[in-house]
Short mmCIF file of N, CA, C and O and ligand atoms in Angstrom, two decimals:
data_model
loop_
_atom_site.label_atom_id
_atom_site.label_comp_id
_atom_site.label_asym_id
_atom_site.label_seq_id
_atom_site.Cartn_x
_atom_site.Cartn_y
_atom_site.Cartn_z
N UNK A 16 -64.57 205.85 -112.15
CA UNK A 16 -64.05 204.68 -112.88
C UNK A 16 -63.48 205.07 -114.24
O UNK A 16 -63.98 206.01 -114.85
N UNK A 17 -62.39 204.36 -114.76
CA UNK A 17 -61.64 204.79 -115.75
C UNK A 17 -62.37 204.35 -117.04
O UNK A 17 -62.37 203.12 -116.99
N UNK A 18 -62.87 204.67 -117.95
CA UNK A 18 -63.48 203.73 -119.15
C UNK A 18 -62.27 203.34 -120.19
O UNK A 18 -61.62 203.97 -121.03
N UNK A 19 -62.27 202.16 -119.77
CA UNK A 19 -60.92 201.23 -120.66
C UNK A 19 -61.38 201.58 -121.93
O UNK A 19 -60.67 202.50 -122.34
N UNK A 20 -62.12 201.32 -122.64
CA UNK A 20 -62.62 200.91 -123.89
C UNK A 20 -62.10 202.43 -124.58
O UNK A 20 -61.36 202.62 -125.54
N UNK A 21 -62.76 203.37 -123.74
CA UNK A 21 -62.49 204.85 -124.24
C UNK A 21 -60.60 205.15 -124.51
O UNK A 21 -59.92 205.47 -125.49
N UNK A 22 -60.36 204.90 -123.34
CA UNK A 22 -58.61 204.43 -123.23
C UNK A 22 -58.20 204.39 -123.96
O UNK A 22 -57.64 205.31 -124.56
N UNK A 23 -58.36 202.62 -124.45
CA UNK A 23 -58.04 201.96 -125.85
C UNK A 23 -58.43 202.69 -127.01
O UNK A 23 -57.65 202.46 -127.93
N UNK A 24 -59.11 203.29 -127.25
CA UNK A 24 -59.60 203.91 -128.42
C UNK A 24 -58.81 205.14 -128.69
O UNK A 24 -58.66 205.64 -129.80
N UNK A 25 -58.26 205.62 -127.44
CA UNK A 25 -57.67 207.06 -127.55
C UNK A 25 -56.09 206.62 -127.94
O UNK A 25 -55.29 207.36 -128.51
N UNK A 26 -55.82 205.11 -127.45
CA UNK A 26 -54.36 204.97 -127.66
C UNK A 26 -53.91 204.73 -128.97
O UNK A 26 -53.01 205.21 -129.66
N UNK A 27 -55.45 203.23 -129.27
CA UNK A 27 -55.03 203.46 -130.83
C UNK A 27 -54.76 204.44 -131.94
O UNK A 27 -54.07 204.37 -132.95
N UNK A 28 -55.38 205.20 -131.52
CA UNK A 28 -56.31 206.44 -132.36
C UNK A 28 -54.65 207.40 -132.65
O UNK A 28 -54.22 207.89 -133.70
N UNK A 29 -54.09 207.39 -131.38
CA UNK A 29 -52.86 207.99 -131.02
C UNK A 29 -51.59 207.36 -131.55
O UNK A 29 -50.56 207.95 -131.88
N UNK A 30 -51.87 205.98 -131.56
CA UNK A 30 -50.80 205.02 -132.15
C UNK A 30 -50.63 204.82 -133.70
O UNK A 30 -49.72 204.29 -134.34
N UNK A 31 -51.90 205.46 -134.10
CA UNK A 31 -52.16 204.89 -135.68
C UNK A 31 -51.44 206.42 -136.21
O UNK A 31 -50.70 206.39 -137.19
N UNK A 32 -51.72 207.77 -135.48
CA UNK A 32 -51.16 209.44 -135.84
C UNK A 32 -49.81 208.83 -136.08
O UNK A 32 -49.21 208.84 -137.15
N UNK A 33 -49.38 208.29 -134.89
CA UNK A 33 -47.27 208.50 -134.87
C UNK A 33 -47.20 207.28 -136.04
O UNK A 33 -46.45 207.65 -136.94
N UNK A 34 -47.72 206.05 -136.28
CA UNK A 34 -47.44 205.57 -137.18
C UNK A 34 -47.03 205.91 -138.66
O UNK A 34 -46.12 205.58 -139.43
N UNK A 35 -48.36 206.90 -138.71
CA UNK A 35 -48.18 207.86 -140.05
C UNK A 35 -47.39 208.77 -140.03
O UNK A 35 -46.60 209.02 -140.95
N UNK A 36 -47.50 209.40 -138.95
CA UNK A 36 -45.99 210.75 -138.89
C UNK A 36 -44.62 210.17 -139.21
O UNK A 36 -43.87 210.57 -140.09
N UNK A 37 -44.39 209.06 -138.26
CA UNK A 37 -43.31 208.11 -138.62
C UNK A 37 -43.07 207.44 -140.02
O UNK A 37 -41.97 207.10 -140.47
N UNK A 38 -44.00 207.34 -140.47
CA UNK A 38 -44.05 206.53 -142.16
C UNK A 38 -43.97 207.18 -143.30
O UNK A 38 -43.83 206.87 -144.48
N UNK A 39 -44.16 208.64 -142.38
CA UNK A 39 -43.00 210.21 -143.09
C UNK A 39 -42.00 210.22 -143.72
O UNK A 39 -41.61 210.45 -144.86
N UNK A 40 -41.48 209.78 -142.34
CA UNK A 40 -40.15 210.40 -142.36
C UNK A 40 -39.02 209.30 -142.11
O UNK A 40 -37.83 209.57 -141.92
N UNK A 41 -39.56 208.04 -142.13
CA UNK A 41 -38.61 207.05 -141.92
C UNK A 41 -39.33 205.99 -142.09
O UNK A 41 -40.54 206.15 -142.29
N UNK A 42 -38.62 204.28 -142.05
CA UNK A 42 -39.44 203.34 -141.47
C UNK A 42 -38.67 202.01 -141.00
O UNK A 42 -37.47 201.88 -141.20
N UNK A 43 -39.35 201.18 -140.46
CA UNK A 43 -38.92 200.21 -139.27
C UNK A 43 -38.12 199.35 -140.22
O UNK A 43 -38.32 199.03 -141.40
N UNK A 44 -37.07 199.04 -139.30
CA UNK A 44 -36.01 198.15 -139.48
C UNK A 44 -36.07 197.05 -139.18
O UNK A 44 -35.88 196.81 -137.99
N UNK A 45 -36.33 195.98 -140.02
CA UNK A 45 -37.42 195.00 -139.36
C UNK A 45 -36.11 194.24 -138.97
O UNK A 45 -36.47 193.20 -138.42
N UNK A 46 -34.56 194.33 -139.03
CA UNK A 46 -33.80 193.80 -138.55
C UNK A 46 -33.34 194.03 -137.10
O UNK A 46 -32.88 193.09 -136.46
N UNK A 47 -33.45 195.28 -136.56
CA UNK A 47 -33.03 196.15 -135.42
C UNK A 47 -34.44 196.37 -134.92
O UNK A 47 -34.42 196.86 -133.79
N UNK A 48 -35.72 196.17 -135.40
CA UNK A 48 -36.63 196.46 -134.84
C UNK A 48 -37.27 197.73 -134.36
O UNK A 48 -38.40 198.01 -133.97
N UNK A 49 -35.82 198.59 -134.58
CA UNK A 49 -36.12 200.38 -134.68
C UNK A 49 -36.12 201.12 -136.13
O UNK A 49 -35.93 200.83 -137.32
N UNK A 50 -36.41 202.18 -135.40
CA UNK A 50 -37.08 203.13 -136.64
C UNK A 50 -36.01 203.74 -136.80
O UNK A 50 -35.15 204.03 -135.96
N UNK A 51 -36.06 204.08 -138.61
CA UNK A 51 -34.73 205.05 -138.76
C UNK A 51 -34.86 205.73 -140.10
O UNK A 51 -35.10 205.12 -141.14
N UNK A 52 -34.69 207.06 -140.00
CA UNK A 52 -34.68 207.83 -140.74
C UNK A 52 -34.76 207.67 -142.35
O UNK A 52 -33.86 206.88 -142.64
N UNK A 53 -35.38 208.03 -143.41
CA UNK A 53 -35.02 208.13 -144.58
C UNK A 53 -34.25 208.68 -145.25
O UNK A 53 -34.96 209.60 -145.65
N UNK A 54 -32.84 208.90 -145.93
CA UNK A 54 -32.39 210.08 -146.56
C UNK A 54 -33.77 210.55 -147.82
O UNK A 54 -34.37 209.65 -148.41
N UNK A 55 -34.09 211.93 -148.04
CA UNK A 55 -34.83 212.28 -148.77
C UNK A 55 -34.45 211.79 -150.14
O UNK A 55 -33.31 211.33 -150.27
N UNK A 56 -35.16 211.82 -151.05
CA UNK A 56 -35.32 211.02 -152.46
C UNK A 56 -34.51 212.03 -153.28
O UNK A 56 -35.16 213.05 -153.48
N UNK A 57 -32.92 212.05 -153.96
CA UNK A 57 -32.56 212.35 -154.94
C UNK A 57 -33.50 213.25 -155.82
O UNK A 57 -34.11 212.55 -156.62
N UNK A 58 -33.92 215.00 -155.95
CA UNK A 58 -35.00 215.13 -156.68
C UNK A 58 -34.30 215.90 -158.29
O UNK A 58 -34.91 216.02 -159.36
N UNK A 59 -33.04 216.27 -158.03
CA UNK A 59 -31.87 216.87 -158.73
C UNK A 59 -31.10 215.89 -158.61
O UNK A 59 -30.89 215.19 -157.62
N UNK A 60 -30.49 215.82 -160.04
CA UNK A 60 -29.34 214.79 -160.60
C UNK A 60 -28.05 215.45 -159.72
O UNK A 60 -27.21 214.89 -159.02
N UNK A 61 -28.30 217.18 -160.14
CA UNK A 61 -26.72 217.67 -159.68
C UNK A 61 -27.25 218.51 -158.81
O UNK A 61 -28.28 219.15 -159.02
N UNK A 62 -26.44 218.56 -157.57
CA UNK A 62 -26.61 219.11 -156.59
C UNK A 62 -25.33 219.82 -156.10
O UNK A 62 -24.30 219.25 -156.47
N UNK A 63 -25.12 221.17 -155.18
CA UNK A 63 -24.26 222.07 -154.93
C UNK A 63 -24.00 221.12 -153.35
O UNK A 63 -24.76 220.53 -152.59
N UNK A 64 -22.71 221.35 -153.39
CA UNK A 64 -22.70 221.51 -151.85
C UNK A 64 -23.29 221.87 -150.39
O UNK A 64 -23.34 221.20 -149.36
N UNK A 65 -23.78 223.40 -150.73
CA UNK A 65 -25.11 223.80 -149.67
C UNK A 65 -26.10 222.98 -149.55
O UNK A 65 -26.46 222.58 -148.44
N UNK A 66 -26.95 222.43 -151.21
CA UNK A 66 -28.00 221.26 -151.26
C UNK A 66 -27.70 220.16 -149.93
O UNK A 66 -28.39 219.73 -149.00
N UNK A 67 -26.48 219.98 -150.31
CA UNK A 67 -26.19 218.60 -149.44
C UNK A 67 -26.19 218.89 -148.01
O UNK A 67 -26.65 218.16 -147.13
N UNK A 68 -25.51 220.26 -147.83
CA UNK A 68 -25.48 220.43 -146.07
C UNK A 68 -27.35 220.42 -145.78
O UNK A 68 -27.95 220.08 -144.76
N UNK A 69 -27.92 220.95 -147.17
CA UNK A 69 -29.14 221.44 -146.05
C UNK A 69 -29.98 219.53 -146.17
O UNK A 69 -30.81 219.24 -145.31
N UNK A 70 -29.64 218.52 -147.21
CA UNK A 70 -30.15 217.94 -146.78
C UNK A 70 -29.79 216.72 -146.00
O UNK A 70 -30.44 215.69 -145.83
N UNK A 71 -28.31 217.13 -145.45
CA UNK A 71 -27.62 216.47 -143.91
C UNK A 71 -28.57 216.87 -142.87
O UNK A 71 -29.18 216.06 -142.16
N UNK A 72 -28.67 217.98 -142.81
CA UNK A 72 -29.15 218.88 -141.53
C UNK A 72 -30.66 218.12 -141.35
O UNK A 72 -31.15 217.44 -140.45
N UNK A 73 -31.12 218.58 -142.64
CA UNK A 73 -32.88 217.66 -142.56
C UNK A 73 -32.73 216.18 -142.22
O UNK A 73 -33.52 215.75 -141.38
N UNK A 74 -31.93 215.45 -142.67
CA UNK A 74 -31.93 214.15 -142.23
C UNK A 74 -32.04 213.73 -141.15
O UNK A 74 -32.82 212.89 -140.72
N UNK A 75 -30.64 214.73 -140.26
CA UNK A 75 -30.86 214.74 -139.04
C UNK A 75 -31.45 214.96 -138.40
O UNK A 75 -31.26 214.70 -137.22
N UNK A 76 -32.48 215.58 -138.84
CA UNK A 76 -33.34 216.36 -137.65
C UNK A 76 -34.41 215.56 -137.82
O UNK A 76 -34.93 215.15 -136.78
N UNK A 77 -35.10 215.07 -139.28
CA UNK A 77 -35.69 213.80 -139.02
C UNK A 77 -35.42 212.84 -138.21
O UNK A 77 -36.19 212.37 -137.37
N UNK A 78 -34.01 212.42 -138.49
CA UNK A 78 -33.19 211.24 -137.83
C UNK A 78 -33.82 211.59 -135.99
O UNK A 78 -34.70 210.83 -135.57
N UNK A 79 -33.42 212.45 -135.30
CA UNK A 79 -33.84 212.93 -134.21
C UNK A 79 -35.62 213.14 -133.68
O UNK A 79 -36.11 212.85 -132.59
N UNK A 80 -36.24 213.69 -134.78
CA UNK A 80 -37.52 213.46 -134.61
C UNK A 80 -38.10 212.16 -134.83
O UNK A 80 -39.26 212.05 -134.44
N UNK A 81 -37.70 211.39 -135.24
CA UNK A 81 -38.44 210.04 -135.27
C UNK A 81 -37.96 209.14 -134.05
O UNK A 81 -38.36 207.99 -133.93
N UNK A 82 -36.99 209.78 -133.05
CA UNK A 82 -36.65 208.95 -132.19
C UNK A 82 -37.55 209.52 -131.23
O UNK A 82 -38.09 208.82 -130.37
N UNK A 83 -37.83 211.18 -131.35
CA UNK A 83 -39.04 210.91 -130.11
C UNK A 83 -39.94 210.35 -130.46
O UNK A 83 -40.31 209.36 -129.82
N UNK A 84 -40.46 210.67 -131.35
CA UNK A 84 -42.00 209.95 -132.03
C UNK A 84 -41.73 207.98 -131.61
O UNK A 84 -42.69 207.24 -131.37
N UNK A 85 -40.73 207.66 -131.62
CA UNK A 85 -40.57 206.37 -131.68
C UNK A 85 -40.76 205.46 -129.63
O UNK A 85 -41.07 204.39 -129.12
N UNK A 86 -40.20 207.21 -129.15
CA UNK A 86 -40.24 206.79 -128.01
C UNK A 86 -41.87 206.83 -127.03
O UNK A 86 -42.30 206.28 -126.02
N UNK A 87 -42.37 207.81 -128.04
CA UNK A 87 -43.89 208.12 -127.27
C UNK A 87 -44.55 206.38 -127.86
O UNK A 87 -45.09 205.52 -127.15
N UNK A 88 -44.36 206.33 -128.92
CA UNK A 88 -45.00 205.18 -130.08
C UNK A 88 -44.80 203.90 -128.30
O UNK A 88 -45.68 203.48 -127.55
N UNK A 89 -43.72 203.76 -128.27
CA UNK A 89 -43.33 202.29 -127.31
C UNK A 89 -44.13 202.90 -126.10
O UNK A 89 -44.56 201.88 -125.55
N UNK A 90 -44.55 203.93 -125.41
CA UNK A 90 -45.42 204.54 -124.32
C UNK A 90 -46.72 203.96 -124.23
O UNK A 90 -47.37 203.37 -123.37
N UNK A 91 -46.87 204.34 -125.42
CA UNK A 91 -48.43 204.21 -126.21
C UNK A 91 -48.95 202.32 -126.41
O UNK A 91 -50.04 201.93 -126.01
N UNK A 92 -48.00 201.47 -127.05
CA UNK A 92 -47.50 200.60 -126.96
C UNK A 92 -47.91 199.60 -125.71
O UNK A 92 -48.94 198.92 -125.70
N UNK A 93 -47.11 199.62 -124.86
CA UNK A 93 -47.01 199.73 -123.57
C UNK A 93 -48.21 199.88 -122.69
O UNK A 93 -48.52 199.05 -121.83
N UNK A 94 -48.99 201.16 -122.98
CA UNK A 94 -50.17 201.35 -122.38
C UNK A 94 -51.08 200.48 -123.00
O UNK A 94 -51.92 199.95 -122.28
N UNK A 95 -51.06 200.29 -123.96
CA UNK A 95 -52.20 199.15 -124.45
C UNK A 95 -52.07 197.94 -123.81
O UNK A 95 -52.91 197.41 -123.09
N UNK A 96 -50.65 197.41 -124.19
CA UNK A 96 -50.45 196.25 -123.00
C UNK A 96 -51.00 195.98 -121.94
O UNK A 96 -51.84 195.11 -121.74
N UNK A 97 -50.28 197.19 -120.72
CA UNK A 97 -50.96 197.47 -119.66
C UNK A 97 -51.82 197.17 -119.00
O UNK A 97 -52.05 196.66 -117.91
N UNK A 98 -52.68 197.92 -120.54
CA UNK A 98 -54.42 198.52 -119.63
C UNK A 98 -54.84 197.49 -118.74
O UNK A 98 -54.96 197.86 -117.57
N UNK A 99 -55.15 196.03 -119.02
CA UNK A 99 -55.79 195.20 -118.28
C UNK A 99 -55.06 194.59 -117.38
O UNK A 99 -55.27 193.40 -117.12
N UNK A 100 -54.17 195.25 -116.80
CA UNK A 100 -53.55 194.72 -115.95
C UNK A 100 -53.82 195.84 -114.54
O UNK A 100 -54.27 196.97 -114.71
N UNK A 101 -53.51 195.35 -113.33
CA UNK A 101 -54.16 195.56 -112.00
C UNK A 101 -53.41 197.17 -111.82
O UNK A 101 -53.95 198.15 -111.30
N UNK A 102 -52.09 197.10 -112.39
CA UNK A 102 -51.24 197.97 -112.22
C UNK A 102 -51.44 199.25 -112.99
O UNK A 102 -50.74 200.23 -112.72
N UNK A 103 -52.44 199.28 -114.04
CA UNK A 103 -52.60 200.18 -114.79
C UNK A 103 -53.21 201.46 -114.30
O UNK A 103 -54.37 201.44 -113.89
N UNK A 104 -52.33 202.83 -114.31
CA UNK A 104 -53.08 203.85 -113.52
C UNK A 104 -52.46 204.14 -112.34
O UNK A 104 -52.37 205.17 -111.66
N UNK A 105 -52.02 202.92 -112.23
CA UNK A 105 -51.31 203.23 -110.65
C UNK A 105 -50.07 204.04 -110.81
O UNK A 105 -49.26 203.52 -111.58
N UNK A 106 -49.60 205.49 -110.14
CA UNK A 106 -48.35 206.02 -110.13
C UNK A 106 -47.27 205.55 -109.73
O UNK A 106 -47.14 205.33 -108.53
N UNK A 107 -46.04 205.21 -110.77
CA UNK A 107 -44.86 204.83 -110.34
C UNK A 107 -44.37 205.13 -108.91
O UNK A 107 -43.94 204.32 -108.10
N UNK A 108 -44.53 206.48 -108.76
CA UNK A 108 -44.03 206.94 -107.58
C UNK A 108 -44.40 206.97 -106.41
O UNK A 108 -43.63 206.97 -105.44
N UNK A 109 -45.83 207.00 -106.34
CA UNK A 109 -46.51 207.06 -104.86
C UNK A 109 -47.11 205.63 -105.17
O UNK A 109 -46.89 205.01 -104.13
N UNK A 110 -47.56 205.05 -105.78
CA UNK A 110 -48.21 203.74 -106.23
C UNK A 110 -49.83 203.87 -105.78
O UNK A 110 -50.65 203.00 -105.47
N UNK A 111 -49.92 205.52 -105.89
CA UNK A 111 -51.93 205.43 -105.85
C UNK A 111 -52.72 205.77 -107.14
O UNK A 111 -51.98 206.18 -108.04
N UNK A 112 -53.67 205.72 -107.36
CA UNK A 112 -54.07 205.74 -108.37
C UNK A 112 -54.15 207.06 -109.34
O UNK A 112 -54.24 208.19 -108.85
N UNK A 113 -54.14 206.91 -110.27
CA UNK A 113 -53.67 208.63 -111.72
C UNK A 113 -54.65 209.24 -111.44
O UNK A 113 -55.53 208.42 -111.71
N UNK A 114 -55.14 210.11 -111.09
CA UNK A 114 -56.19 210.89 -111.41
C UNK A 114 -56.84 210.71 -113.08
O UNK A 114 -56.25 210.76 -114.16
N UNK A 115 -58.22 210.49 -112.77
CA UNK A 115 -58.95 209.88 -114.01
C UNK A 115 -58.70 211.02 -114.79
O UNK A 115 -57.75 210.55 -115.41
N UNK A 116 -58.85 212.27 -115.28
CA UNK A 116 -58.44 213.26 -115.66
C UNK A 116 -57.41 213.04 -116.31
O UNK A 116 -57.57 212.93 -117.53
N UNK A 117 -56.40 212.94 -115.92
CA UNK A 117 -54.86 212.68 -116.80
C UNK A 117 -54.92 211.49 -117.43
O UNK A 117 -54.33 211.30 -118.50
N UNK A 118 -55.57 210.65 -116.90
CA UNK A 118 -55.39 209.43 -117.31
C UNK A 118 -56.06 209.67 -119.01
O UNK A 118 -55.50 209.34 -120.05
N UNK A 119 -57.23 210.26 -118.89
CA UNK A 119 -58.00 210.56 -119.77
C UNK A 119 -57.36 211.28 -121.01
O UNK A 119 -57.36 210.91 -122.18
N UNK A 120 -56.81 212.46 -120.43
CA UNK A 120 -56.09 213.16 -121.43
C UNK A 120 -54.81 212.70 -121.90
O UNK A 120 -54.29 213.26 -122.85
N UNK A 121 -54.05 211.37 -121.12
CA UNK A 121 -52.85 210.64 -121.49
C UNK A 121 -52.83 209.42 -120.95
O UNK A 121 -52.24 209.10 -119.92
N UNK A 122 -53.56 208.64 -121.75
CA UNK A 122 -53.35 207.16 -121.24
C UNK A 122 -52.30 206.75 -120.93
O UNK A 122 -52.26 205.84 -120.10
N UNK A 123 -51.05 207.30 -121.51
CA UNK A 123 -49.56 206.55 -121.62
C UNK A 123 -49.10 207.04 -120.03
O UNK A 123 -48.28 206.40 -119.37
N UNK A 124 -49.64 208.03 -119.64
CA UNK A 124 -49.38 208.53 -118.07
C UNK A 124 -48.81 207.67 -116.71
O UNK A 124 -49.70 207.22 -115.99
N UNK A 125 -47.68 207.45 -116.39
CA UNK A 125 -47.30 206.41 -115.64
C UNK A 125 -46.87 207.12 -114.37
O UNK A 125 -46.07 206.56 -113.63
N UNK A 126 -47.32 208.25 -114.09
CA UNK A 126 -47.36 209.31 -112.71
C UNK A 126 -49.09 209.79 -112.15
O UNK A 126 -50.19 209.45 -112.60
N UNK A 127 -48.75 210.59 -111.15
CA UNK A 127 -50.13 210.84 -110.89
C UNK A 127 -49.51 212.70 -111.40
O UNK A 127 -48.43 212.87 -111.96
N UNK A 128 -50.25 213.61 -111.13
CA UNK A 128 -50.20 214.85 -111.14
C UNK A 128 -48.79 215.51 -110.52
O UNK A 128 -47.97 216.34 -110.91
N UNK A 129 -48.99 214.58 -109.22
CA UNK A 129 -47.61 215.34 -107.70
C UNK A 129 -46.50 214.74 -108.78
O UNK A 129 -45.85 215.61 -109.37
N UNK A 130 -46.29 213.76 -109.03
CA UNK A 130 -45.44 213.19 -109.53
C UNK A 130 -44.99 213.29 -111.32
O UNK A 130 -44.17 212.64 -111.97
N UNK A 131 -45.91 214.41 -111.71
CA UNK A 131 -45.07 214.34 -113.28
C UNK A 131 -43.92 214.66 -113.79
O UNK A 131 -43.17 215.51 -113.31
N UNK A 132 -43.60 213.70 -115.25
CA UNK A 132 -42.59 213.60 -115.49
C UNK A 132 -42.43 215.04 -115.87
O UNK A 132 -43.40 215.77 -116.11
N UNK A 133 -40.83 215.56 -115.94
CA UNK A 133 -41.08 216.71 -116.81
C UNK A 133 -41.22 216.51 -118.37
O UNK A 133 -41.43 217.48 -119.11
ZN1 ZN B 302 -47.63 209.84 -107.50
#
């Protein structure tokens, strides 16, 4: 048997990490409802050209890392929803149940083992 409670605890627990990782490096657009990058804070009045490429490059790559973080976040999300529902656990693909194991180590898990995502 799966222990929900444990579940829930692992998702929050998981949901509250990306919140903060995310509250890094960006934050929610309460108009678009997505997350989006911060440009870093002006820390030099005058800045060279290179300054600027390197802090394009960082932006972006924030910009890019907060979209995975954003996409595991809605997983995570999602699985909380879920949990109490009949369907929870069950593999998309074969529609039998996750192995408690994975489930354990990834609540957000919406495959069984045969079936993971890459
Ligand atoms: Zn399967």
């Amino acid at each position: 048997m799966l222990d929900k409670k444990k579940i829930k605890e692992k998702l929050e627990e998981e949901r509250d990490i990306l919140l903060e990782e995310m509250g890094g490096m960006g934050k929610l657009n309460t108009d678009t409802g997505e997350w989006e990058a911060t440009p870093e804070e002006m820390t030099y009045r005058e800045t060279d050209q290179n300054d600027m490429a390197d802090r394009f490059e960082d932006f972006e790559s924030r910009s890019s890392m907060i979209k995975v973080l954003e996409a595991r976040l809605i997983n995570i999300l999602q699985a909380l929803k879920d949990l109490n529902k009949a369907s929870f656990s069950i593999c998309e693909v074969c529609k039998k149940e996750i192995e408690v194991a994975r489930i354990n180590a990834n609540p957000a898990a919406k495959t069984c083992k045969k079936h993971l995502e890459n």
